[in-house]
mmCIF file of C-alpha atoms in Angstrom:
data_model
loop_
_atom_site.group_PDB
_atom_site.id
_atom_site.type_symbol
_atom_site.label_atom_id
_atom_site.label_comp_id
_atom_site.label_asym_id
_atom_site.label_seq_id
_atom_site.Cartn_x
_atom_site.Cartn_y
_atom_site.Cartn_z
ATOM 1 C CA UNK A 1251 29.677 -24.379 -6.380
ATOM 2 C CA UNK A 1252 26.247 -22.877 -7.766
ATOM 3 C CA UNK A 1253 23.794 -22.741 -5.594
ATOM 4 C CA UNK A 1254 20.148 -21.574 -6.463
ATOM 5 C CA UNK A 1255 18.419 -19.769 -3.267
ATOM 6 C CA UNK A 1256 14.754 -19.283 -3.754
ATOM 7 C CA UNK A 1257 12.593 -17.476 -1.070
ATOM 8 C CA UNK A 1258 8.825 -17.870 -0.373
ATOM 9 C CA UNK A 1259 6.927 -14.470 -2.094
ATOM 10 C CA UNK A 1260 4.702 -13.901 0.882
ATOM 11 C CA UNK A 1261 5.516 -10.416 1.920
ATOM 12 C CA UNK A 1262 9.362 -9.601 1.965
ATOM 13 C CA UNK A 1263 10.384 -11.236 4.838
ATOM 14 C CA UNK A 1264 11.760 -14.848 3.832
ATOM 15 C CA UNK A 1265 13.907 -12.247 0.585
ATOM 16 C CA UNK A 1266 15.337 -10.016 3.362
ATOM 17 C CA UNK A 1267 16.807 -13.384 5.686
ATOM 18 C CA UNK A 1268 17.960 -14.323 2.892
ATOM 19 C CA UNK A 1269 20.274 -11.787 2.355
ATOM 20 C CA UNK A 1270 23.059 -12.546 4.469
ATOM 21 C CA UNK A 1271 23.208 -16.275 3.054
ATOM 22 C CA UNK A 1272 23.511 -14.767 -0.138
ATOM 23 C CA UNK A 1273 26.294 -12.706 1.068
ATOM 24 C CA UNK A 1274 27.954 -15.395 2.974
ATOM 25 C CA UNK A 1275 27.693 -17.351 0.286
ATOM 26 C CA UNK A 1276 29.175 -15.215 -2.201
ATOM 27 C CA UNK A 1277 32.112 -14.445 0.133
ATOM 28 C CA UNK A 1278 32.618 -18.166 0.127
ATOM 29 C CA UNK A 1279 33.321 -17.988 -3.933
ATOM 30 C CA UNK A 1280 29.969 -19.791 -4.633
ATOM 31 C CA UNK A 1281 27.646 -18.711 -7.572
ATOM 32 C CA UNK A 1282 24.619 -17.908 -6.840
ATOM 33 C CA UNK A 1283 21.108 -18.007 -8.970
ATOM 34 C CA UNK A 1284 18.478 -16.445 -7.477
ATOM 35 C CA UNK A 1285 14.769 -17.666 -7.902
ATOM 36 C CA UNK A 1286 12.464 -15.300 -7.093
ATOM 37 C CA UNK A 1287 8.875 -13.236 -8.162
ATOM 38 C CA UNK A 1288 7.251 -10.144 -7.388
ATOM 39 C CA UNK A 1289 8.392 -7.259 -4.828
ATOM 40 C CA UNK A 1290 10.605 -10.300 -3.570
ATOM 41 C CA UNK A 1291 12.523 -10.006 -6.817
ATOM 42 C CA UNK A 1292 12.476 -6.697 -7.195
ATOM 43 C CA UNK A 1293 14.154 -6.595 -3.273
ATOM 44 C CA UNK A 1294 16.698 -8.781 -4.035
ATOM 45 C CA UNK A 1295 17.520 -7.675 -7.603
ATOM 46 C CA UNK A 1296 18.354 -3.979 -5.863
ATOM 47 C CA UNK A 1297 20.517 -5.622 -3.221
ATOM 48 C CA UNK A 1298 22.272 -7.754 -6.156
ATOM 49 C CA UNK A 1299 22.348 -5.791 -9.015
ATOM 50 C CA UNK A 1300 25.129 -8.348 -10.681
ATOM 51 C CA UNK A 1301 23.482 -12.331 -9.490
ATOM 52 C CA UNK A 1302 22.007 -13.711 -12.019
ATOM 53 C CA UNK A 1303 17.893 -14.012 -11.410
ATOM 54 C CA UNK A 1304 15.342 -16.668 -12.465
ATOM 55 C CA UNK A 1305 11.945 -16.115 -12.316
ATOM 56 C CA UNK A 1306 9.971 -18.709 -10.068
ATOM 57 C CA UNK A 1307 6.373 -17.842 -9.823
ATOM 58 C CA UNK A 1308 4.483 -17.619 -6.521
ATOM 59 C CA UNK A 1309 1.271 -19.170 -5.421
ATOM 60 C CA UNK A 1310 -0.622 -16.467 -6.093
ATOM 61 C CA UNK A 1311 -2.522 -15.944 -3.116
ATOM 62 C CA UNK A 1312 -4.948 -13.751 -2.147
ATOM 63 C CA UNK A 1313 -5.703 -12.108 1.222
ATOM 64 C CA UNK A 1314 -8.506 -10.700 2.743
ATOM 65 C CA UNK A 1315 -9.712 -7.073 3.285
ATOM 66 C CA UNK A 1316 -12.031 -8.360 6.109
ATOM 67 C CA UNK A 1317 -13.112 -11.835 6.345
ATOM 68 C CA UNK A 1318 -10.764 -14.437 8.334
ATOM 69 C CA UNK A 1319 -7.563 -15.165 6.857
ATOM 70 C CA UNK A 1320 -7.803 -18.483 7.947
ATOM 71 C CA UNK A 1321 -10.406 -19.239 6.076
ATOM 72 C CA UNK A 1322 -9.169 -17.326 3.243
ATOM 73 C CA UNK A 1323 -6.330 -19.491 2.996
ATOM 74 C CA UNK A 1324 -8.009 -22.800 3.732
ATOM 75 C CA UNK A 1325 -10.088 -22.101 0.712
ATOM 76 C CA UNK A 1326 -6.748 -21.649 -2.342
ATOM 77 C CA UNK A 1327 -5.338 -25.067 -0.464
ATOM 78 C CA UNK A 1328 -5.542 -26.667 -4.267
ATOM 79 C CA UNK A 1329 -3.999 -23.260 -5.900
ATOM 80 C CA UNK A 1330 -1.176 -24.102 -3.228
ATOM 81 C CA UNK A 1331 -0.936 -27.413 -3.990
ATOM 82 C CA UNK A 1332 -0.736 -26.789 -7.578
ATOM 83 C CA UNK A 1333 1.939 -24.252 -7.011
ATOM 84 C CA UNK A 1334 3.517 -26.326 -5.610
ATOM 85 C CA UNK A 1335 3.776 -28.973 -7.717
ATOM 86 C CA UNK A 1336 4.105 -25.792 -10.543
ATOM 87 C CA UNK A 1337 7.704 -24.787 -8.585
ATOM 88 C CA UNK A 1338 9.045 -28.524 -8.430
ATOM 89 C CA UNK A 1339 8.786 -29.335 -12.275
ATOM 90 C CA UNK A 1340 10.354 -25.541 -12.864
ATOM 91 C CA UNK A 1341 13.150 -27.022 -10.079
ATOM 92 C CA UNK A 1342 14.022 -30.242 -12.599
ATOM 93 C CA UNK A 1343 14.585 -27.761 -15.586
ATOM 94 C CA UNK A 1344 16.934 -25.465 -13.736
ATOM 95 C CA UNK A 1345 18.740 -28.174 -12.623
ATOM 96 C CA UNK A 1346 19.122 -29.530 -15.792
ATOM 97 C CA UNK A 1347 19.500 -25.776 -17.653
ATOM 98 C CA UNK A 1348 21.513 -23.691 -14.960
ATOM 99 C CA UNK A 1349 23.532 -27.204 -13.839
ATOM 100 C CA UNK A 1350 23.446 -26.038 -10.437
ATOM 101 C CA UNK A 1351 24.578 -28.080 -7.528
ATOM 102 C CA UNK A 1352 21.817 -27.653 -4.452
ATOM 103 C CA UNK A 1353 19.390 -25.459 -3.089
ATOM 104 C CA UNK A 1354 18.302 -23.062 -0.885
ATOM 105 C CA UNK A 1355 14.616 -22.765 -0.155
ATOM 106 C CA UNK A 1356 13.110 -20.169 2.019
ATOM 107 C CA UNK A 1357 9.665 -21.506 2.802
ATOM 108 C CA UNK A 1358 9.398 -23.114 -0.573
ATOM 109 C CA UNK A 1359 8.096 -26.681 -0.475
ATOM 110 C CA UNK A 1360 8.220 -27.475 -3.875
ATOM 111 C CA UNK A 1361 11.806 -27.149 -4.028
ATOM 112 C CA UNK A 1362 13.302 -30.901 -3.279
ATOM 113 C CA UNK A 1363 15.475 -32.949 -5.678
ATOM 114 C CA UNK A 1364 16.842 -36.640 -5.271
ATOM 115 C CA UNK A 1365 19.330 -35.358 -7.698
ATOM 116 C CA UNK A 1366 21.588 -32.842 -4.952
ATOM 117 C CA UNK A 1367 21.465 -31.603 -1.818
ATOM 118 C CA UNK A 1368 18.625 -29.230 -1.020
ATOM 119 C CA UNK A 1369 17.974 -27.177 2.122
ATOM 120 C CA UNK A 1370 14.643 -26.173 3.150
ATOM 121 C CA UNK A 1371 14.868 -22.747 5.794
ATOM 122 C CA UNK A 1372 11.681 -22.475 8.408
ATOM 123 C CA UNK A 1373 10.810 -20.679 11.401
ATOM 124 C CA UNK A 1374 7.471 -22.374 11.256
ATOM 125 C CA UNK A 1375 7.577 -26.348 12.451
ATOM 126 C CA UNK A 1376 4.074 -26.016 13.698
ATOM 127 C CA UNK A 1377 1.342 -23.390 12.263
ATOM 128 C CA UNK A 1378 -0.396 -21.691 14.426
ATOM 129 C CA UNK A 1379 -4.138 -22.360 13.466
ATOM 130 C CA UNK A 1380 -7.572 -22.278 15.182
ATOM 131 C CA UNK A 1381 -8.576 -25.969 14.231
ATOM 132 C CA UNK A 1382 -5.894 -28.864 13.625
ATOM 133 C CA UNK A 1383 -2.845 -27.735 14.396
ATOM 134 C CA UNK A 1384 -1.356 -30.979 14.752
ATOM 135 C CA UNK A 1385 -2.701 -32.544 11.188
ATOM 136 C CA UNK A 1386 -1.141 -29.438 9.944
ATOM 137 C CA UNK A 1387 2.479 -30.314 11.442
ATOM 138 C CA UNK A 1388 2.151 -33.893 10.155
ATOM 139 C CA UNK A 1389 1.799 -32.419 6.620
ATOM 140 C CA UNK A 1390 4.243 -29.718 6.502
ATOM 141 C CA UNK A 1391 6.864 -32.098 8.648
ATOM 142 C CA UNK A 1392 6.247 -34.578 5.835
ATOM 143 C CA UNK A 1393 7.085 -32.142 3.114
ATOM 144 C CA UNK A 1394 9.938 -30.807 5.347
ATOM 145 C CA UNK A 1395 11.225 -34.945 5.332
ATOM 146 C CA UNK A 1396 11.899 -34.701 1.420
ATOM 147 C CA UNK A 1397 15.152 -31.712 1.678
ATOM 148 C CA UNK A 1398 18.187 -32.704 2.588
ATOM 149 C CA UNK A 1399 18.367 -30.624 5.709
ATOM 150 C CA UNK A 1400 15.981 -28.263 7.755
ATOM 151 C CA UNK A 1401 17.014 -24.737 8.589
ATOM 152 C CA UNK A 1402 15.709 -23.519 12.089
ATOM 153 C CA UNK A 1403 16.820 -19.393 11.910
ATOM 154 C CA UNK A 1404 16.239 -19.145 15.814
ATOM 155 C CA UNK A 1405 17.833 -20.552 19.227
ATOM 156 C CA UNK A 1406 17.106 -23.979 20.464
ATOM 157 C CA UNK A 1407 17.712 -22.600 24.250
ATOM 158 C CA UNK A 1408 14.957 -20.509 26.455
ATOM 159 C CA UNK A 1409 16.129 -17.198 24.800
ATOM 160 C CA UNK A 1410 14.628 -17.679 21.614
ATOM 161 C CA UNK A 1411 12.594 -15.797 19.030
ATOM 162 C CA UNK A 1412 9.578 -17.988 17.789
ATOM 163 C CA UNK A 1413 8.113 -19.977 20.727
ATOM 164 C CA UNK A 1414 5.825 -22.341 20.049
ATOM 165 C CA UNK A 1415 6.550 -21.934 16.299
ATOM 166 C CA UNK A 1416 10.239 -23.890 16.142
ATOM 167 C CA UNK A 1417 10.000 -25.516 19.696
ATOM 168 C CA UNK A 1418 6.101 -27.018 21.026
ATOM 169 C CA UNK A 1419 6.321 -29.643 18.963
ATOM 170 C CA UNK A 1420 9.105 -32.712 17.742
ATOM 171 C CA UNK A 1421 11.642 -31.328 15.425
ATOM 172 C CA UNK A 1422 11.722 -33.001 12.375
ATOM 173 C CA UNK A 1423 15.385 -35.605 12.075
ATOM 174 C CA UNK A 1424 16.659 -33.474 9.549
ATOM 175 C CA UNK A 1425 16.405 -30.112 11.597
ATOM 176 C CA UNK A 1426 19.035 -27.781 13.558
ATOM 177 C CA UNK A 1427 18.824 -24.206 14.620
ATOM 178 C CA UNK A 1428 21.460 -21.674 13.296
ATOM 179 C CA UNK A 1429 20.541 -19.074 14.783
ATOM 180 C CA UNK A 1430 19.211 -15.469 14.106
ATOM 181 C CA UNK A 1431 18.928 -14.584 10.210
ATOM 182 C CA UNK A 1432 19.049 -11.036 9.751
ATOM 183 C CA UNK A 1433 20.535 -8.707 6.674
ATOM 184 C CA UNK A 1434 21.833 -6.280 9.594
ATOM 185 C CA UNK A 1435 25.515 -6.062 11.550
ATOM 186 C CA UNK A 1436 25.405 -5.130 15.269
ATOM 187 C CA UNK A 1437 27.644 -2.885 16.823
ATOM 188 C CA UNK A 1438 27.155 0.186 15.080
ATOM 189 C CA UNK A 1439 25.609 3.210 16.505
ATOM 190 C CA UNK A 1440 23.823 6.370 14.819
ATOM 191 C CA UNK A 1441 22.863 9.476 16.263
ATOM 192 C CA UNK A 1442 19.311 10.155 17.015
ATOM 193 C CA UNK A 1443 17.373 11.380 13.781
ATOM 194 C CA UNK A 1444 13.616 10.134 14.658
ATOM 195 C CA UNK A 1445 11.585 9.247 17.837
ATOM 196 C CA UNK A 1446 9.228 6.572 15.284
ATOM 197 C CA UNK A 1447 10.538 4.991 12.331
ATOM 198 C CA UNK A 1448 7.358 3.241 10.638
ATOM 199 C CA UNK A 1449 8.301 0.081 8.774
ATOM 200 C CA UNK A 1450 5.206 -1.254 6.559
ATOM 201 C CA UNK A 1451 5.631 -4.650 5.234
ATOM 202 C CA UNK A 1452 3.470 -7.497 4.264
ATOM 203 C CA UNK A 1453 0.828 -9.034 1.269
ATOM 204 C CA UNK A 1454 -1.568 -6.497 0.520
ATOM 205 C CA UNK A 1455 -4.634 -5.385 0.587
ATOM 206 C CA UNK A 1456 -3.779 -5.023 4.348
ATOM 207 C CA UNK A 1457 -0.230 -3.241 4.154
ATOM 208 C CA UNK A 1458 -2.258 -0.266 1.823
ATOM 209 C CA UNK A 1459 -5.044 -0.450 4.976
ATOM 210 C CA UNK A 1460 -2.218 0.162 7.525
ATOM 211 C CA UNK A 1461 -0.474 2.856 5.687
ATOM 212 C CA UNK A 1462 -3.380 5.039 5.539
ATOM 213 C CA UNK A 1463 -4.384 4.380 9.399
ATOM 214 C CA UNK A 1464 -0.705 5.147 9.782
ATOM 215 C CA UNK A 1465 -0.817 8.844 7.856
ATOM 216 C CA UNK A 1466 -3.661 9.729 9.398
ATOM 217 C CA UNK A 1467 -2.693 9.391 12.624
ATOM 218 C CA UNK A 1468 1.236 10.552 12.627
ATOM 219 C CA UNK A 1469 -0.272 14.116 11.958
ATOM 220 C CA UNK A 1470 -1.576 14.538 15.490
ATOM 221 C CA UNK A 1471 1.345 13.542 17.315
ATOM 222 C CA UNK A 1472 4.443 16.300 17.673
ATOM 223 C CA UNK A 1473 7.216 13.313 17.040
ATOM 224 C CA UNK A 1474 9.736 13.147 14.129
ATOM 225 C CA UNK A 1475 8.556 10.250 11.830
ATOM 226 C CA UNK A 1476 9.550 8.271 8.969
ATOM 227 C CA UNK A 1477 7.568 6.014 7.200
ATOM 228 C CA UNK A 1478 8.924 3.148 5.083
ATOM 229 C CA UNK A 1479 6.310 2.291 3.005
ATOM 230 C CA UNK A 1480 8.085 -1.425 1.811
ATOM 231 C CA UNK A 1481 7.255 -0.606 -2.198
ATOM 232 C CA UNK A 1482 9.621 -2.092 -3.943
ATOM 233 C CA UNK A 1483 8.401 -0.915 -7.274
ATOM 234 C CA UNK A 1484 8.754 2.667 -6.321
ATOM 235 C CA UNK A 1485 11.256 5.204 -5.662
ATOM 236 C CA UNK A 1486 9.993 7.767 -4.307
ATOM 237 C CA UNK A 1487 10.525 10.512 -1.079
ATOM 238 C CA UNK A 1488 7.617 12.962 0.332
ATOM 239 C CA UNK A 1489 7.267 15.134 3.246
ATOM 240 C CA UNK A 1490 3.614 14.849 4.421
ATOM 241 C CA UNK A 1491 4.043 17.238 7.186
ATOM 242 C CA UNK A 1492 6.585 19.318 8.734
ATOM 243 C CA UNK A 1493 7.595 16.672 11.156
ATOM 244 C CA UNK A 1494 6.927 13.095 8.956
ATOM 245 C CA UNK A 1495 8.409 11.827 6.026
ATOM 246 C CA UNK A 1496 7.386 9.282 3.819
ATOM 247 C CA UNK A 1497 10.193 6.777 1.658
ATOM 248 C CA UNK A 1498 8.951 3.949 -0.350
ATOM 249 C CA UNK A 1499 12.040 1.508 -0.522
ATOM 250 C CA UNK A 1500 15.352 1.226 1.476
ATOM 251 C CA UNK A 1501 17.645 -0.889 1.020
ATOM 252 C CA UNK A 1502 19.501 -3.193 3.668
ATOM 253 C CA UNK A 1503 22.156 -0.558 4.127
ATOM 254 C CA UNK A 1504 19.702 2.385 4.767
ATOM 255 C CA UNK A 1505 17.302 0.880 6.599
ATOM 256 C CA UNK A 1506 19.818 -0.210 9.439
ATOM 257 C CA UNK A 1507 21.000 3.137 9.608
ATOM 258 C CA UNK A 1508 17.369 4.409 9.600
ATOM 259 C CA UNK A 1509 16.368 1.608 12.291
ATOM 260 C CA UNK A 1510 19.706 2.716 14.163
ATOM 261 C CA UNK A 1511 18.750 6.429 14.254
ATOM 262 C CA UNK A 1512 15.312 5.911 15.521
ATOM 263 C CA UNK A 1513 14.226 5.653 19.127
ATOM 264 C CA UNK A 1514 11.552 2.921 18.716
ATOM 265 C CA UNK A 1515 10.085 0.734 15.706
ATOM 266 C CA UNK A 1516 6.839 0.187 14.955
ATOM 267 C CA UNK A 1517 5.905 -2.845 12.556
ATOM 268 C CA UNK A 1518 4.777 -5.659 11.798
ATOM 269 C CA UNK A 1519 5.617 -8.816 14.001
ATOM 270 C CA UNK A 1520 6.880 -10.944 10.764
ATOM 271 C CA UNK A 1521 9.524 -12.930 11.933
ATOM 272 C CA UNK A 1522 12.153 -11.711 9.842
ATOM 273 C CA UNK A 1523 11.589 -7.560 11.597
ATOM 274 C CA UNK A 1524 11.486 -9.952 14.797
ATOM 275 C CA UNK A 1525 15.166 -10.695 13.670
ATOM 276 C CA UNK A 1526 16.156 -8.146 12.782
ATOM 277 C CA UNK A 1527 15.207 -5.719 15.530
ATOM 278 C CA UNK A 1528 16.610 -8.729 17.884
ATOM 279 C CA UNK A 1529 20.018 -8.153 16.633
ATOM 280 C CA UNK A 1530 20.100 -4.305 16.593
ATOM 281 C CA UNK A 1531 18.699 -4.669 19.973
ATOM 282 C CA UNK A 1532 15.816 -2.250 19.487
ATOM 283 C CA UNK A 1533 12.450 -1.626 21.048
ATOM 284 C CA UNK A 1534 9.389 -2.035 19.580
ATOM 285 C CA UNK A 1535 5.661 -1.729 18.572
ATOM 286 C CA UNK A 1536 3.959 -4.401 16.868
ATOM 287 C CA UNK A 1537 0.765 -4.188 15.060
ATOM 288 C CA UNK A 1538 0.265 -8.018 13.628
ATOM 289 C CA UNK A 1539 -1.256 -7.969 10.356
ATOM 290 C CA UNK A 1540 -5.205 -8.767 11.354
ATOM 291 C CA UNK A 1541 -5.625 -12.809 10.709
ATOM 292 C CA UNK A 1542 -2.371 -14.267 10.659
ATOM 293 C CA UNK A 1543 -1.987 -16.196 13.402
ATOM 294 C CA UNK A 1544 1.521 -16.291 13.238
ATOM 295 C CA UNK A 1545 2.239 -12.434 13.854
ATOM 296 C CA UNK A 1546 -0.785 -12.460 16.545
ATOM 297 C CA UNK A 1547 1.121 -15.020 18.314
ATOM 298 C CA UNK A 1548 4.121 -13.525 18.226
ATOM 299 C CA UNK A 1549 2.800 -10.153 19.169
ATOM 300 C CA UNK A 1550 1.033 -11.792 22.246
ATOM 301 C CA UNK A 1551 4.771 -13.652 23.051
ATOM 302 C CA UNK A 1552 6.468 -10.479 22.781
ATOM 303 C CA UNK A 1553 4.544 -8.789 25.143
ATOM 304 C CA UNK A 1554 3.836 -11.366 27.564
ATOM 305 C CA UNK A 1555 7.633 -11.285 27.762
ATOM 306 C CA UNK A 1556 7.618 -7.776 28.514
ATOM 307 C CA UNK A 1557 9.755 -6.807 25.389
ATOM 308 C CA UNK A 1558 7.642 -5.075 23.267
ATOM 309 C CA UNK A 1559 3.899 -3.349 23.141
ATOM 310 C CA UNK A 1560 1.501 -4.702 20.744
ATOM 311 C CA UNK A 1561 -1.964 -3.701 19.629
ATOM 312 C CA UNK A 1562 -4.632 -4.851 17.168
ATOM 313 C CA UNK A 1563 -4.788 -2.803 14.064
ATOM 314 C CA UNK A 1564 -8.330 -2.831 14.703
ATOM 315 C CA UNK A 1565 -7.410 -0.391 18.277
ATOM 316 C CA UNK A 1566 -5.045 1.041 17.175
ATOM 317 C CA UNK A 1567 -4.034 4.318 18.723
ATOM 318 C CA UNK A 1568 -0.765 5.858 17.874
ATOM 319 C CA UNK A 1569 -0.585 8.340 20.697
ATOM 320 C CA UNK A 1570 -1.204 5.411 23.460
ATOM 321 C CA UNK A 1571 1.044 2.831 21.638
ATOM 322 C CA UNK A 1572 3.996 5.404 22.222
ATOM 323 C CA UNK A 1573 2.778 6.245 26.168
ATOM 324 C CA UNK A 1574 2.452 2.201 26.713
ATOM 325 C CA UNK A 1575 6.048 1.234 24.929
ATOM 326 C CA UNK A 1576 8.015 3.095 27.362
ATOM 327 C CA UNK A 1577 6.606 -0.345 29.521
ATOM 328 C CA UNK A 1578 8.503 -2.746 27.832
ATOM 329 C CA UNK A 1579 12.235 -3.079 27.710
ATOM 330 C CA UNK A 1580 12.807 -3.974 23.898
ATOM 331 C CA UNK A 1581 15.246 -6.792 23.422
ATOM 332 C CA UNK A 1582 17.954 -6.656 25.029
ATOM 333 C CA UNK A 1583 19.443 -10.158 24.256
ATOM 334 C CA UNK A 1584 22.785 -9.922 22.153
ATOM 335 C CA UNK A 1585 22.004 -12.080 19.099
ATOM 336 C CA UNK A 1586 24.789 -12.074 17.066
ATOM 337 C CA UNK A 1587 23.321 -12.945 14.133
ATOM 338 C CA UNK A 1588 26.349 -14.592 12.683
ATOM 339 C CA UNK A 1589 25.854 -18.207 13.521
ATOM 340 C CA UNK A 1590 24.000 -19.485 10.528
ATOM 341 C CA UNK A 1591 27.348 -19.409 9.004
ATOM 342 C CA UNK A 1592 28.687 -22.506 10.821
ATOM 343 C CA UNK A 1593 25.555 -24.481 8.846
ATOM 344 C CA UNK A 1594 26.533 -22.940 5.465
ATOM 345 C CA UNK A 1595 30.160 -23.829 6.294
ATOM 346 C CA UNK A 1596 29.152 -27.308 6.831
ATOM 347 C CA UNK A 1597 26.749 -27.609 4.253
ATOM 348 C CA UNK A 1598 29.639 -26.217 1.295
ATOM 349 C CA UNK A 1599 31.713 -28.968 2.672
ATOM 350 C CA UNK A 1600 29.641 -31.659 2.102
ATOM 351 C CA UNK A 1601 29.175 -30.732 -1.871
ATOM 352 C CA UNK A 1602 33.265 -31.216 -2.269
#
């Protein structure tokens, strides 16, 4: 079977749950294309050096420094829409070129055929949004109606990841959770190396305005630090103080053993870290990136549930984020993150 898997270029998040499809997948004896653009490709071309890429252009959207994101968005609707559109036509020619027999979309919307089987993979049913939250299910539901199946990576019982986000409102007929996506194994352990490991992720310009709140601060604290910067495009590793590193990239392999070797996590509240730091069973600090109402949300529903600290980047203090963390217990669920495989299982089948 070849299967094209395409994920959503906003940030790295929907490349990295990706990942252990791709694996799966391969393990499976399927061939697999990879549609992807930007640090997204550049992610997934380290992890798989030998897959065969295509490039699939993103919507090219921009984000602001300081005005409401919300409004930001609301504003490049048509760019969307015409990316949209952009993404399904370039869908029709791989099909045709590539003779591939379904999909895998991560967050794409653009990617449905009548011609085979496509899956669409969401966290996201609802969208958390200031003004009409329900219009904006209606529409994305609607586009969710056109792929063969819906993709919920999280738990349809009271011990799951997203909330509201996969569970306040009706699940679309074509929907099922399969659990936890992450690119990391449980089970292993590492010794201690660092009391922070800094993850930066995310669309820029705020990822850049993190990073430098971020070195500023880790100079006046006496605590072993690494910083992952999440530049794909780079290679590159700095000491910028006796006690803090810096690392552009890792990949999958590194990280885990970097995330494994670290007492506590500070990030980002995308849902794919939320995964991923569910499964390793770590403790956190989230800082959501300042207007997206989906890692404010999140970051509130984390620490409501007393599992991890979260702060405004606005407030941001490093030296009381690591005082207040020792407050929350981290998650301590065991997520196994291997039942998606069941739905990929199923899903092979029904191409024979």
């Amino acid at each position: 079977m070849k299967i094209l898997i395409a994920p959503l270029d906003w940030g790295l998040g929907h490349a990295t749950r990706c990942i252990p499809i791709i694996k799966y997948l391969l393990e499976k004896k399927c061939k697999v294309i990879i549609g992807a653009d930007g640090r997204p490709l550049q992610l997934l071309q380290k992890e798989f050096p030998s897959l065969e890429f295509v490039k699939m252009p993103g919507y090219n959207i921009f984000y602001p420094k300081n005005c409401s994101m919300t409004l930001k968005i609301a504003t490049q609707i048509p760019k969307i829409l015409s990316g949209i559109k952009r993404e399904h036509e370039l869908l029709k020619r791989i099909i045709k070129e590539k003779k591939i027999d379904a999909v895998i979309s991560d967050s794409r919307f653009g990617l449905w055929s009548k011609e085979l089987p496509c899956v669409f993979i969401t966290h996201q049913l609802m969208v958390k949004s200031p003004i009409g939250e329900k219009i904006i299910h209606r529409l994305n539901k609607n586009y969710i109606s056109k792929y063969s199946e819906c993709w919920i990576p999280d738990y349809a019982g009271e011990n799951n990841l997203s909330g509201d986000l996969s569970h306040k409102f009706p699940l679309p007929e074509n929907a099922k959770f399969i659990g936890a996506l992450s690119r990391f194994i449980n089970g292993f352990i590492e010794p201690k190396k660092y009391d922070l490991l800094v993850i930066l992720s995310g669309p820029e310009p705020q990822r850049t305005v993190f990073e430098k709140e971020i070195v500023r601060q880790v100079k006046e604290v006496e605590k072993k630090i690494l910083i992952v910067q999440g530049i794909t495009e780079k290679n590159e590793k700095r000491k910028i103080s006796e006690n803090v590193e810096k690392i552009s990239h890792l990949i999958s392999e590194e990280l885990q053993k970097q995330i494994l070797s670290s007492e506590i996590v500070l990030s980002r509240p995308g849902y794919s870290t939320v995964m991923d730091l569910a499964v390793l069973g770590k403790k956190a600090i989230f800082v959501p990136t300042p207007g997206q109402t989906e890692q404010e949300y999140l970051a509130k529903y984390f620490s409501e549930k007393k599992i991890a600290y979260s702060v405004s980047q606005k407030k941001f203090d490093l030296k009381i984020a690591l005082e207040e963390s020792g407050k929350y217990n981290g998650f301590t669920e065991k997520y196994s993150g291997e039942e998606f495989k069941k739905a990929v299982d199923d899903f092979i089948l029904s191409l024979k």
